[in-house]
Short mmCIF file of C-alpha atoms and ligand atoms in Angstrom, two decimals:
data_model
loop_
_atom_site.label_atom_id
_atom_site.label_comp_id
_atom_site.label_asym_id
_atom_site.label_seq_id
_atom_site.Cartn_x
_atom_site.Cartn_y
_atom_site.Cartn_z
CA MET A 9 -18.07 -22.09 -8.04
CA THR A 10 -16.46 -20.15 -5.52
CA ARG A 11 -19.05 -21.22 -2.82
CA ILE A 12 -18.26 -24.69 -3.05
CA ARG A 13 -14.57 -24.21 -3.00
CA SER A 14 -14.65 -22.12 0.06
CA ALA A 15 -16.80 -25.09 1.50
CA GLY A 16 -15.95 -28.30 0.17
CA LEU A 17 -12.09 -28.26 0.09
CA PRO A 18 -11.30 -27.75 4.20
CA LEU A 19 -14.61 -30.24 4.41
CA LEU A 20 -12.64 -32.28 1.31
CA GLY A 21 -9.20 -31.84 3.91
CA ALA A 22 -10.62 -33.09 7.05
CA VAL A 23 -12.64 -36.05 5.67
CA THR A 24 -9.58 -36.56 4.12
CA ALA A 25 -7.15 -36.57 7.80
CA LEU A 26 -9.40 -38.80 9.19
CA ALA A 27 -9.70 -41.31 5.95
CA ILE A 28 -5.61 -41.59 6.29
CA TRP A 29 -6.15 -41.89 10.19
CA TRP A 30 -8.13 -44.54 10.18
CA ALA A 31 -6.68 -46.46 7.40
CA GLY A 32 -3.11 -46.31 9.02
CA THR A 33 -4.51 -47.55 12.29
CA VAL A 34 -5.96 -50.46 10.61
CA VAL A 35 -2.89 -50.86 8.60
CA PHE A 36 -0.54 -50.91 10.97
CA GLY A 37 -2.57 -52.93 13.27
CA ILE A 38 -3.10 -50.31 16.33
CA ARG A 39 -3.91 -50.83 19.48
CA PRO A 40 -7.09 -48.48 20.85
CA PHE A 41 -5.06 -48.41 23.93
CA PHE A 42 -2.64 -46.80 21.73
CA LEU A 43 -4.10 -44.98 19.10
CA PRO A 44 -7.73 -45.37 18.23
CA ALA A 45 -9.43 -44.71 15.34
CA PRO A 46 -12.71 -42.41 14.61
CA PRO A 47 -15.12 -45.04 15.42
CA ASP A 48 -13.67 -46.25 18.37
CA ILE A 49 -13.73 -42.54 19.82
CA VAL A 50 -17.47 -42.22 18.32
CA ALA A 51 -18.19 -45.64 20.30
CA ALA A 52 -16.78 -44.01 23.70
CA PHE A 53 -18.98 -40.75 23.07
CA ARG A 54 -21.79 -43.49 22.77
CA ARG A 55 -20.83 -45.11 25.85
CA GLU A 56 -20.91 -41.78 27.91
CA PRO A 57 -22.91 -39.31 25.95
CA ALA A 58 -23.85 -37.27 29.84
CA TYR A 59 -21.45 -37.91 31.44
CA LEU A 60 -18.91 -35.99 28.52
CA LEU A 61 -22.12 -33.53 27.69
CA ARG A 62 -21.74 -32.79 31.41
CA GLU A 63 -17.95 -32.90 32.03
CA ALA A 64 -17.89 -29.82 28.52
CA GLY A 65 -20.69 -27.94 29.67
CA SER A 66 -18.37 -27.56 32.94
CA THR A 67 -15.96 -26.81 30.76
CA VAL A 68 -17.88 -24.06 28.64
CA ALA A 69 -18.99 -22.42 32.17
CA VAL A 70 -15.68 -22.18 32.72
CA THR A 71 -13.98 -20.59 30.32
CA VAL A 72 -16.87 -18.22 29.20
CA THR A 73 -17.14 -16.58 32.96
CA GLY A 74 -13.11 -16.21 32.50
CA PHE A 75 -13.05 -14.79 28.81
CA GLY A 76 -16.35 -12.10 30.30
CA ILE A 77 -14.66 -11.14 33.32
CA ALA A 78 -11.32 -11.33 30.83
CA VAL A 79 -12.43 -9.11 29.04
CA VAL A 80 -14.73 -6.03 30.75
CA THR A 81 -12.22 -5.53 33.34
CA GLY A 82 -9.33 -5.65 30.62
CA LEU A 83 -11.57 -2.98 28.06
CA LEU A 84 -11.91 -1.03 31.09
CA LEU A 85 -8.36 -0.92 32.38
CA ALA A 86 -6.73 -1.03 28.44
CA MET A 87 -10.41 2.57 27.91
CA VAL A 88 -7.96 3.51 31.75
CA LEU A 89 -5.06 3.48 30.94
CA THR A 90 -5.76 5.15 27.24
CA ALA A 91 -7.01 8.60 28.61
CA TRP A 92 -3.70 9.83 29.78
CA ARG A 93 -0.35 10.11 27.12
CA ALA A 94 2.01 8.91 30.29
CA LEU A 95 -0.23 6.49 31.90
CA GLU A 96 0.14 4.61 28.53
CA ARG A 97 3.97 5.01 28.47
CA ALA A 98 4.38 3.59 31.16
CA THR A 99 2.18 0.88 31.61
CA LEU A 100 2.20 -1.09 27.83
CA PRO A 101 5.67 -2.12 28.35
CA VAL A 102 4.79 -3.99 31.60
CA LEU A 103 1.76 -5.09 30.11
CA VAL A 104 3.79 -6.26 26.81
CA ALA A 105 6.38 -7.70 29.27
CA LEU A 106 3.44 -9.84 31.46
CA ASN A 107 1.83 -10.44 28.08
CA SER A 108 4.97 -13.52 27.56
CA VAL A 109 4.97 -14.69 30.89
CA PRO A 110 3.38 -18.45 30.73
CA LYS A 111 0.41 -18.09 33.00
CA VAL A 112 -0.11 -21.72 33.19
CA ALA A 113 3.15 -21.72 35.08
CA VAL A 114 1.07 -20.69 37.54
CA ALA A 115 -2.45 -23.16 36.94
CA PRO A 116 -0.59 -24.98 41.10
CA LEU A 117 -0.12 -21.85 42.23
CA LEU A 118 -3.22 -20.72 42.12
CA VAL A 119 -5.05 -24.37 43.83
CA VAL A 120 -3.03 -23.62 46.53
CA TRP A 121 -4.16 -20.26 47.07
CA LEU A 122 -7.76 -20.24 46.27
CA GLY A 123 -8.32 -24.37 46.61
CA PHE A 124 -9.89 -27.30 44.24
CA GLY A 125 -13.36 -25.45 43.42
CA ALA A 126 -14.29 -23.50 40.32
CA GLN A 127 -12.30 -20.55 41.47
CA PRO A 128 -8.72 -21.14 40.71
CA LYS A 129 -9.93 -22.40 37.20
CA ILE A 130 -11.32 -19.54 36.40
CA VAL A 131 -8.16 -17.08 37.89
CA LEU A 132 -6.31 -18.37 35.34
CA VAL A 133 -8.31 -17.72 32.33
CA VAL A 134 -8.56 -14.29 33.46
CA LEU A 135 -4.96 -14.57 33.66
CA ILE A 136 -4.62 -16.28 30.21
CA CYS A 137 -6.76 -14.29 28.10
CA PHE A 138 -6.44 -10.75 30.13
CA PHE A 139 -3.08 -9.15 28.35
CA PRO A 140 -3.82 -9.70 24.71
CA VAL A 141 -7.07 -8.62 24.74
CA VAL A 142 -5.89 -5.11 27.48
CA VAL A 143 -2.82 -4.36 25.14
CA ALA A 144 -5.02 -4.68 21.63
CA THR A 145 -7.36 -2.37 23.06
CA MET A 146 -4.84 -0.06 24.27
CA ALA A 147 -3.04 -0.26 20.67
CA GLY A 148 -6.27 0.27 19.14
CA LEU A 149 -6.96 2.93 21.61
CA THR A 150 -4.22 5.23 20.43
CA SER A 151 -4.28 4.68 16.87
CA THR A 152 -6.49 6.93 16.32
CA PRO A 153 -5.32 8.78 12.47
CA VAL A 154 -3.65 12.77 12.95
CA GLU A 155 -6.39 13.17 10.40
CA LEU A 156 -9.74 12.00 12.57
CA SER A 157 -8.60 13.64 15.59
CA GLU A 158 -7.84 16.87 13.78
CA LEU A 159 -10.95 16.27 12.76
CA SER A 160 -12.93 16.57 15.38
CA ARG A 161 -11.40 18.93 16.95
CA SER A 162 -11.93 20.94 13.68
CA LEU A 163 -15.76 19.86 14.38
CA SER A 164 -14.96 21.90 17.88
CA ALA A 165 -16.81 17.78 19.27
CA SER A 166 -16.61 17.04 22.79
CA VAL A 167 -14.08 14.42 25.34
CA TRP A 168 -16.81 12.25 25.04
CA GLN A 169 -18.08 13.05 21.27
CA ALA A 170 -14.65 12.32 20.12
CA TYR A 171 -14.51 9.38 22.56
CA VAL A 172 -17.76 7.85 21.39
CA LYS A 173 -17.66 8.28 17.71
CA ILE A 174 -14.34 7.86 16.06
CA ARG A 175 -11.36 6.81 18.87
CA LEU A 176 -13.86 3.73 20.23
CA PRO A 177 -15.25 2.76 16.86
CA TRP A 178 -11.84 3.41 15.05
CA ALA A 179 -11.06 0.45 18.16
CA LEU A 180 -12.59 -2.38 17.54
CA PRO A 181 -11.23 -4.02 15.38
CA GLN A 182 -7.94 -4.33 16.22
CA MET A 183 -9.71 -5.05 20.01
CA PHE A 184 -11.78 -7.54 18.38
CA VAL A 185 -8.23 -9.16 17.27
CA GLY A 186 -7.14 -9.61 21.09
CA LEU A 187 -10.94 -10.57 21.83
CA LYS A 188 -10.34 -14.06 19.51
CA VAL A 189 -6.42 -14.30 20.63
CA GLY A 190 -8.15 -14.22 23.87
CA ILE A 191 -11.49 -15.98 23.20
CA SER A 192 -9.33 -19.54 22.19
CA LEU A 193 -6.43 -18.95 25.40
CA ALA A 194 -9.03 -18.81 27.50
CA VAL A 195 -10.52 -22.30 26.45
CA ILE A 196 -6.23 -23.34 26.73
CA GLY A 197 -6.52 -21.62 30.27
CA ALA A 198 -9.50 -23.99 30.75
CA VAL A 199 -8.23 -27.00 29.49
CA VAL A 200 -5.19 -26.93 32.50
CA ALA A 201 -6.78 -26.08 35.45
CA GLU A 202 -8.51 -28.70 34.96
CA ILE A 203 -5.83 -31.06 34.42
CA ASN A 204 -4.06 -29.21 36.62
CA ASN A 205 -6.98 -29.07 39.24
CA PRO A 206 -9.42 -32.52 37.58
CA THR A 207 -12.56 -31.91 39.50
CA GLY A 208 -13.93 -31.90 36.68
CA GLY A 209 -14.49 -30.07 32.79
CA LEU A 210 -13.20 -32.48 30.08
CA GLY A 211 -9.76 -31.74 31.08
CA ALA A 212 -10.03 -33.89 34.52
CA VAL A 213 -11.90 -35.95 31.62
CA ILE A 214 -8.44 -36.89 29.73
CA VAL A 215 -6.28 -37.58 33.76
CA LEU A 216 -9.26 -39.42 34.82
CA SER A 217 -9.31 -40.97 31.39
CA GLY A 218 -6.04 -42.09 31.90
CA THR A 219 -5.58 -43.95 34.92
CA SER A 220 -8.27 -45.99 33.71
CA PHE A 221 -6.43 -47.13 30.22
CA ASP A 222 -9.45 -45.17 28.51
CA THR A 223 -7.68 -43.95 25.08
CA PRO A 224 -10.57 -43.52 23.35
CA LEU A 225 -12.72 -42.12 26.68
CA ALA A 226 -9.87 -39.53 26.23
CA PHE A 227 -10.30 -38.72 22.81
CA ALA A 228 -13.25 -38.05 22.45
CA ALA A 229 -13.15 -34.95 25.07
CA ILE A 230 -9.96 -33.52 22.90
CA ALA A 231 -12.87 -34.19 20.08
CA LEU A 232 -15.29 -31.73 22.16
CA LEU A 233 -12.34 -29.66 22.79
CA ALA A 234 -11.72 -28.42 19.39
CA LEU A 235 -15.17 -28.63 18.71
CA LEU A 236 -16.24 -26.51 21.38
CA SER A 237 -13.22 -24.61 21.55
CA THR A 238 -13.55 -24.13 17.42
CA ALA A 239 -17.67 -22.63 17.84
CA LEU A 240 -16.64 -19.91 20.78
CA PHE A 241 -14.05 -18.85 18.09
CA TYR A 242 -16.34 -18.53 15.43
CA LEU A 243 -19.23 -16.66 18.01
CA VAL A 244 -16.39 -13.73 18.68
CA ALA A 245 -15.38 -14.02 15.16
CA GLY A 246 -19.24 -13.63 13.41
CA LEU A 247 -19.99 -10.83 16.49
CA GLU A 248 -17.40 -9.12 14.81
CA ARG A 249 -18.77 -9.07 11.78
CA LEU A 250 -21.87 -8.04 12.61
CA LEU A 251 -20.17 -5.24 14.88
CA VAL A 252 -17.57 -3.93 12.50
CA PRO A 253 -18.19 -5.14 8.87
CA TRP A 254 -16.58 -2.38 7.55
CA ALA A 255 -13.01 -3.76 9.47
CA ARG A 256 -12.88 -6.27 6.38
CA ALA A 257 -13.33 -4.80 4.19
CA ILE A 258 -11.10 -2.12 5.06
CA SER A 259 -8.60 -4.32 5.61
CA GLY A 260 -8.45 -6.69 2.83
CA MET B 19 -12.80 38.52 7.91
CA ILE B 20 -10.05 36.38 7.77
CA VAL B 21 -6.63 38.67 9.36
CA VAL B 22 -3.63 37.08 9.72
CA GLU B 23 -0.87 39.95 11.13
CA ARG B 24 2.75 39.60 11.76
CA VAL B 25 2.08 35.64 12.34
CA SER B 26 5.13 33.24 13.12
CA ARG B 27 5.17 29.77 14.19
CA THR B 28 8.50 27.59 14.73
CA PHE B 29 8.45 24.02 15.61
CA PRO B 30 11.27 22.16 17.66
CA ALA B 31 13.83 20.44 16.02
CA ARG B 32 16.44 18.16 16.94
CA SER B 33 18.38 20.41 16.98
CA GLY B 34 16.58 24.03 17.36
CA SER B 35 13.80 24.58 15.77
CA VAL B 36 12.82 24.80 12.75
CA ALA B 37 10.19 28.47 12.21
CA ALA B 38 7.74 27.04 9.42
CA LEU B 39 6.20 30.73 8.34
CA HIS B 40 7.72 34.61 8.99
CA GLU B 41 5.72 37.08 10.41
CA ILE B 42 2.95 36.33 7.44
CA ASP B 43 0.62 39.30 6.47
CA LEU B 44 -2.59 38.23 5.31
CA THR B 45 -5.86 39.29 4.75
CA VAL B 46 -9.00 38.05 3.09
CA ALA B 47 -12.19 39.98 2.22
CA GLU B 48 -15.32 38.79 3.02
CA GLY B 49 -16.42 36.02 0.06
CA GLU B 50 -13.18 36.29 -1.80
CA PHE B 51 -11.81 32.66 -2.41
CA VAL B 52 -8.02 32.91 -1.65
CA ALA B 53 -5.48 30.20 -3.40
CA VAL B 54 -2.40 30.45 -1.46
CA ILE B 55 0.66 28.34 -3.90
CA GLY B 56 3.94 27.01 -2.72
CA ARG B 57 6.34 24.02 -2.86
CA SER B 58 5.89 21.23 -0.53
CA GLY B 59 7.71 22.61 3.33
CA CYS B 60 6.96 26.41 2.62
CA GLY B 61 4.53 25.88 5.69
CA LYS B 62 0.73 26.09 3.46
CA SER B 63 -0.91 24.12 5.82
CA THR B 64 0.72 25.44 9.22
CA LEU B 65 -0.41 29.07 7.82
CA LEU B 66 -4.48 26.62 7.43
CA ARG B 67 -4.32 25.16 10.64
CA LEU B 68 -3.03 28.44 12.75
CA ILE B 69 -6.32 30.21 10.34
CA ALA B 70 -8.56 26.61 11.99
CA GLY B 71 -6.85 27.23 15.88
CA LEU B 72 -5.98 24.05 15.94
CA LEU B 73 -2.56 25.55 15.85
CA GLU B 74 -1.03 28.45 18.28
CA PRO B 75 0.68 31.23 16.78
CA THR B 76 4.22 31.82 18.14
CA SER B 77 4.34 35.59 17.63
CA GLY B 78 1.58 37.39 15.79
CA THR B 79 -1.94 37.50 15.68
CA ILE B 80 -4.61 36.23 13.98
CA THR B 81 -8.57 37.11 13.31
CA VAL B 82 -11.64 35.96 11.73
CA THR B 83 -14.77 36.93 11.43
CA GLY B 84 -13.96 39.98 13.64
CA ARG B 85 -12.95 37.76 16.98
CA ALA B 86 -9.09 36.27 17.28
CA VAL B 87 -8.39 32.45 16.62
CA ARG B 88 -8.46 30.96 19.79
CA ALA B 89 -9.60 26.99 19.42
CA PRO B 90 -11.65 26.11 16.68
CA SER B 91 -14.40 27.75 15.24
CA ARG B 92 -18.07 26.21 13.98
CA GLU B 93 -18.34 28.90 11.63
CA VAL B 94 -14.63 27.91 10.07
CA ALA B 95 -14.67 24.50 7.86
CA LEU B 96 -12.53 22.33 7.17
CA MET B 97 -11.30 19.97 4.83
CA GLN B 98 -7.79 17.64 4.63
CA GLN B 99 -5.81 16.05 2.22
CA GLN B 100 -7.38 13.22 2.88
CA PRO B 101 -10.79 12.89 2.36
CA ALA B 102 -10.59 11.23 6.63
CA LEU B 103 -13.90 9.70 6.70
CA LEU B 104 -15.43 6.68 8.71
CA PRO B 105 -15.24 3.63 7.16
CA TRP B 106 -17.96 2.53 9.19
CA ARG B 107 -20.39 5.49 7.92
CA THR B 108 -22.66 5.54 4.82
CA ALA B 109 -21.50 8.90 2.61
CA LEU B 110 -23.79 10.15 4.47
CA GLY B 111 -23.76 9.13 7.72
CA ASN B 112 -20.50 10.89 6.76
CA VAL B 113 -21.55 14.20 6.20
CA LEU B 114 -23.66 15.09 8.98
CA LEU B 115 -20.69 14.29 11.53
CA PRO B 116 -21.20 17.74 12.39
CA VAL B 117 -24.70 18.07 12.79
CA GLU B 118 -24.38 15.76 15.00
CA MET B 119 -21.44 16.47 17.12
CA ALA B 120 -23.60 20.66 17.03
CA ARG B 121 -25.78 18.35 18.53
CA GLN B 122 -28.61 19.88 16.00
CA PRO B 123 -31.16 18.31 14.44
CA ARG B 124 -30.81 15.30 12.69
CA ALA B 125 -33.73 15.76 10.05
CA GLU B 126 -33.45 19.45 8.63
CA GLY B 127 -29.28 18.07 7.89
CA ALA B 128 -29.98 15.16 5.88
CA VAL B 129 -32.50 17.36 3.77
CA ARG B 130 -28.77 19.72 3.09
CA ALA B 131 -26.97 16.72 3.10
CA ARG B 132 -28.97 14.37 0.91
CA GLU B 133 -29.00 18.01 -1.40
CA LEU B 134 -25.39 18.75 -0.78
CA LEU B 135 -24.37 14.93 -2.02
CA ASP B 136 -26.56 14.76 -5.45
CA ALA B 137 -25.08 18.58 -6.39
CA VAL B 138 -21.50 17.09 -6.04
CA GLY B 139 -22.69 13.97 -8.42
CA LEU B 140 -23.27 11.40 -6.21
CA ALA B 141 -27.05 11.15 -6.35
CA GLY B 142 -27.00 7.49 -6.06
CA PHE B 143 -24.20 7.01 -3.39
CA HIS B 144 -25.75 7.93 -0.33
CA HIS B 145 -25.65 5.18 1.53
CA ARG B 146 -22.54 3.30 0.02
CA HIS B 147 -19.41 3.26 3.00
CA PRO B 148 -15.80 4.79 1.64
CA TYR B 149 -14.39 1.58 0.83
CA GLU B 150 -16.89 1.57 -2.35
CA LEU B 151 -16.36 4.92 -3.29
CA SER B 152 -13.93 6.11 -5.39
CA GLY B 153 -11.32 8.31 -4.04
CA GLY B 154 -12.96 11.39 -5.93
CA MET B 155 -15.90 10.43 -4.52
CA GLN B 156 -14.71 9.30 -1.24
CA GLN B 157 -13.16 13.39 -1.51
CA ARG B 158 -16.79 14.69 -2.72
CA VAL B 159 -17.98 13.63 0.36
CA ALA B 160 -15.63 15.33 2.05
CA LEU B 161 -15.89 18.18 0.41
CA CYS B 162 -20.17 17.42 1.40
CA ARG B 163 -19.28 17.83 4.67
CA ALA B 164 -17.50 20.85 4.88
CA LEU B 165 -20.40 22.39 3.28
CA ILE B 166 -22.75 21.25 5.69
CA GLN B 167 -22.91 23.95 8.55
CA ARG B 168 -22.42 26.71 6.05
CA PRO B 169 -19.31 27.97 6.80
CA ARG B 170 -18.75 31.77 6.56
CA VAL B 171 -14.98 30.23 6.18
CA LEU B 172 -13.86 27.34 4.83
CA LEU B 173 -10.12 26.08 4.67
CA MET B 174 -8.61 23.64 2.36
CA ASP B 175 -5.90 22.15 2.45
CA GLU B 176 -4.62 20.96 -0.94
CA PRO B 177 -7.19 19.09 -1.12
CA PHE B 178 -7.49 17.40 -4.58
CA SER B 179 -3.53 16.71 -4.59
CA ALA B 180 -3.99 12.66 -4.17
CA LEU B 181 -6.60 12.55 -7.05
CA ASP B 182 -6.30 12.24 -10.79
CA ALA B 183 -6.23 14.59 -13.44
CA LEU B 184 -9.36 13.84 -15.49
CA THR B 185 -10.79 13.84 -11.07
CA ARG B 186 -9.33 17.10 -10.11
CA GLU B 187 -10.51 19.99 -12.78
CA ASP B 188 -14.42 17.74 -12.01
CA MET B 189 -13.49 19.20 -8.45
CA ALA B 190 -12.39 22.30 -9.71
CA ALA B 191 -15.47 23.19 -11.48
CA GLN B 192 -17.93 21.77 -8.64
CA LEU B 193 -15.97 23.46 -6.68
CA GLN B 194 -16.41 26.59 -8.40
CA ALA B 195 -19.62 25.90 -8.44
CA LEU B 196 -20.58 25.72 -4.76
CA HIS B 197 -18.97 28.81 -4.55
CA LEU B 198 -20.72 31.14 -7.23
CA ALA B 199 -23.84 29.73 -5.78
CA ARG B 200 -23.21 30.90 -2.26
CA PRO B 201 -19.42 32.57 -1.88
CA ALA B 202 -17.59 31.15 1.37
CA THR B 203 -14.76 33.07 2.68
CA THR B 204 -11.87 30.35 1.21
CA VAL B 205 -8.42 29.46 1.67
CA PHE B 206 -7.15 27.38 -0.45
CA VAL B 207 -4.48 25.91 -0.88
CA THR B 208 -2.75 23.59 -3.53
CA HIS B 209 0.85 23.15 -5.70
CA SER B 210 -0.83 23.48 -8.45
CA ILE B 211 -0.86 26.68 -10.66
CA GLN B 212 -3.23 25.92 -12.56
CA GLU B 213 -5.89 25.27 -9.83
CA ALA B 214 -4.99 28.89 -8.02
CA VAL B 215 -5.86 31.12 -11.20
CA LEU B 216 -9.00 28.83 -12.08
CA LEU B 217 -10.49 29.26 -9.05
CA ALA B 218 -9.16 32.51 -6.99
CA ASP B 219 -9.70 35.86 -6.72
CA ARG B 220 -6.30 36.39 -5.59
CA VAL B 221 -2.70 33.61 -5.45
CA ALA B 222 -0.49 34.87 -2.33
CA VAL B 223 3.21 32.42 -3.73
CA LEU B 224 4.72 31.22 -0.06
CA SER B 225 8.23 31.31 0.31
CA PRO B 226 10.05 28.65 2.04
CA ARG B 227 12.94 28.32 4.92
CA PRO B 228 11.13 30.49 6.40
CA GLY B 229 7.82 30.40 4.15
CA ARG B 230 6.97 33.86 4.01
CA VAL B 231 4.36 35.69 1.84
CA ARG B 232 6.09 37.24 -1.63
CA GLU B 233 3.98 38.03 -3.59
CA VAL B 234 -0.52 38.56 -4.07
CA LEU B 235 -2.19 37.99 -7.29
CA THR B 236 -5.07 39.47 -8.06
CA ILE B 237 -6.37 37.23 -10.90
CA ASP B 238 -8.89 39.21 -12.97
CA ILE B 239 -10.78 37.44 -15.07
CA PRO B 240 -14.13 36.43 -15.22
CA ARG B 241 -16.19 33.49 -13.62
CA PRO B 242 -17.49 30.71 -14.75
CA ARG B 243 -13.56 30.70 -15.23
CA SER B 244 -12.93 26.45 -17.14
CA LEU B 245 -9.40 25.07 -17.19
CA GLY B 246 -11.29 24.40 -21.25
CA ARG B 247 -12.36 27.30 -22.33
CA SER B 248 -10.43 30.18 -20.30
CA ALA B 249 -6.36 28.66 -21.07
CA ALA B 250 -6.60 29.52 -24.51
CA LEU B 251 -7.27 33.43 -23.15
CA PRO B 252 -4.33 35.80 -22.85
CA ALA B 253 -4.60 36.83 -19.16
CA VAL B 254 -5.29 33.26 -18.25
CA ALA B 255 -1.23 32.65 -19.69
CA GLU B 256 0.29 35.44 -18.78
CA CYS B 257 -0.76 34.96 -14.39
CA VAL B 258 -0.17 31.35 -14.95
CA ALA B 259 3.16 32.62 -16.43
CA HIS B 260 4.48 35.11 -13.72
CA LEU B 261 3.44 32.90 -10.87
CA HIS B 262 5.98 30.31 -12.65
CA ASP B 263 8.77 32.25 -12.89
CA VAL B 264 7.69 33.59 -9.54
CA LEU B 265 7.93 30.67 -7.92
CA ALA B 266 10.81 29.81 -9.56
CA GLU B 267 12.60 32.61 -8.14
CA SER B 268 11.34 31.43 -4.51
CA GLY B 269 12.82 27.44 -5.04
CA ASP B 270 16.56 26.74 -4.72
CA ASP B 271 18.10 29.10 -2.51
N1 ADP C 24 3.74 19.36 13.77
C1 ADP C 24 5.39 19.60 13.01
N2 ADP C 24 6.36 19.53 14.55
C2 ADP C 24 7.21 19.84 13.87
N3 ADP C 24 7.15 20.60 13.28
C3 ADP C 24 6.42 20.48 12.14
C4 ADP C 24 5.48 19.88 12.15
N4 ADP C 24 4.81 20.40 11.08
C5 ADP C 24 5.78 21.27 10.66
N5 ADP C 24 6.28 21.07 10.95
C6 ADP C 24 7.06 21.73 9.82
O1 ADP C 24 6.85 22.86 9.22
C7 ADP C 24 7.65 23.35 7.93
C8 ADP C 24 5.71 23.89 6.80
O2 ADP C 24 5.33 22.24 7.08
P1 ADP C 24 3.67 22.69 6.36
O3 ADP C 24 3.22 23.08 6.86
O4 ADP C 24 3.06 21.28 6.90
O5 ADP C 24 4.19 22.98 4.35
P2 ADP C 24 3.57 22.95 3.70
O6 ADP C 24 1.61 22.28 3.99
O7 ADP C 24 3.91 23.85 3.34
O8 ADP C 24 3.97 21.55 2.98
C9 ADP C 24 8.04 22.55 7.80
O9 ADP C 24 9.18 21.84 7.02
C10 ADP C 24 7.27 21.19 8.15
O10 ADP C 24 8.27 19.85 8.88
MG1 MG C 25 1.07 20.92 3.67
#
């Protein structure tokens, strides 16, 4: 019963929202150029599926590459910065400040510096999801409870053992908080970069469909983005459930 | 076995420093069970952490098994107030942590870990995670973890104080049985007079600010003792009453 409810209620909500939207366009006679109804969007997709999927693939490539780079460098940097208390104290406020700079504002500059290829897009994605990963991982690595660090000292654990067996696993749940924020931001970063520099990707589809007054196509691209973003988020969330099943149990 | 000689420890505080312990003397013989009682803040945990090598004395010397304490030793096991279990490990995995840290063969350790878990009544729970266990069960796992290396010295810091009264009694009884079966030299910090009298060969009373040993009382009551039966014995009542008096005197200055 609860199972049916947990899956059924969100579905019911989504279907209702779609129905209201559709009914609205019909009742008020809104033209598809202004606000396309769901069938117009489906039609737009069926008109050019290959094009849309290719551009979606390019957005995924930019997102995943940028996110991957940000995660690898972010985790390493967090580990280095939390190795010494003084270094962590000195750098954490700077990182938090950098985290709050709106990175999308540098998108035009990246084009100036790096040209029109995939590079400026990937760099923007890296910039936008790097800081949440670093900050969250640092928080996790510095939150080991006193009783656990005392336990590892009393067991004469080596530095390496204490890190691998206690400190790192303890940091995983918070690290995943950073990863989930990061993956959502990564998609946004990719789209902003593509809109700014429309040489490919779903962001470019939106820009180009605007110049040709093809609003249903823009909506089809937006719908694909939403799907893509959700799928990537649940991929990371699924990885979390696989790697740290205990985190849900102790926090919930 | 454990010799604490004129040990003081001060901590830096906002205004100058606090003397947590002042010139403490305490000797615990091989296989002896000594309980330390006192009000909170009188330095019981500090004393234990000094013996464990987690903290250095400001002055004085501590020797354990004939050697001066400089760092934690694998012959000494510590059991804290919180179970301090790793949430991603099962009960068995948690008990095996010291074995892994000492880089000893896991298979041999696992045999002993299972025996210990069975002995404390966790036979069906070897593969449960801490969040699936009650507070009392978690603390039992912590007890097994402390015992897995057959430590010569066992240091326990109010290990049962977060548990309900009935669970405490159970755990005290199990600890007594384990101690009788294989007596490790034990220092057991508690703020329960009953627990101290049930378990200890001697009870050291600490008085606060700065922490000093006020009195050491020998408990001459035959074992095994039990809270239910022994409470009625005149000797037990006398010890409990005496400790009450000492604690009351050492209280508010
Ligand atoms: N790491 C520390 N830093 C500063 N003060 C401490 C520290 N540990 C203990 N103290 C102080 O030393 C005194 C004794 O503490 P503690 O040994 O924890 O007492 P108990 O375990 O008997 O409650 C207290 O006044 C406490 O505030
Ligand atoms: Mg204490």
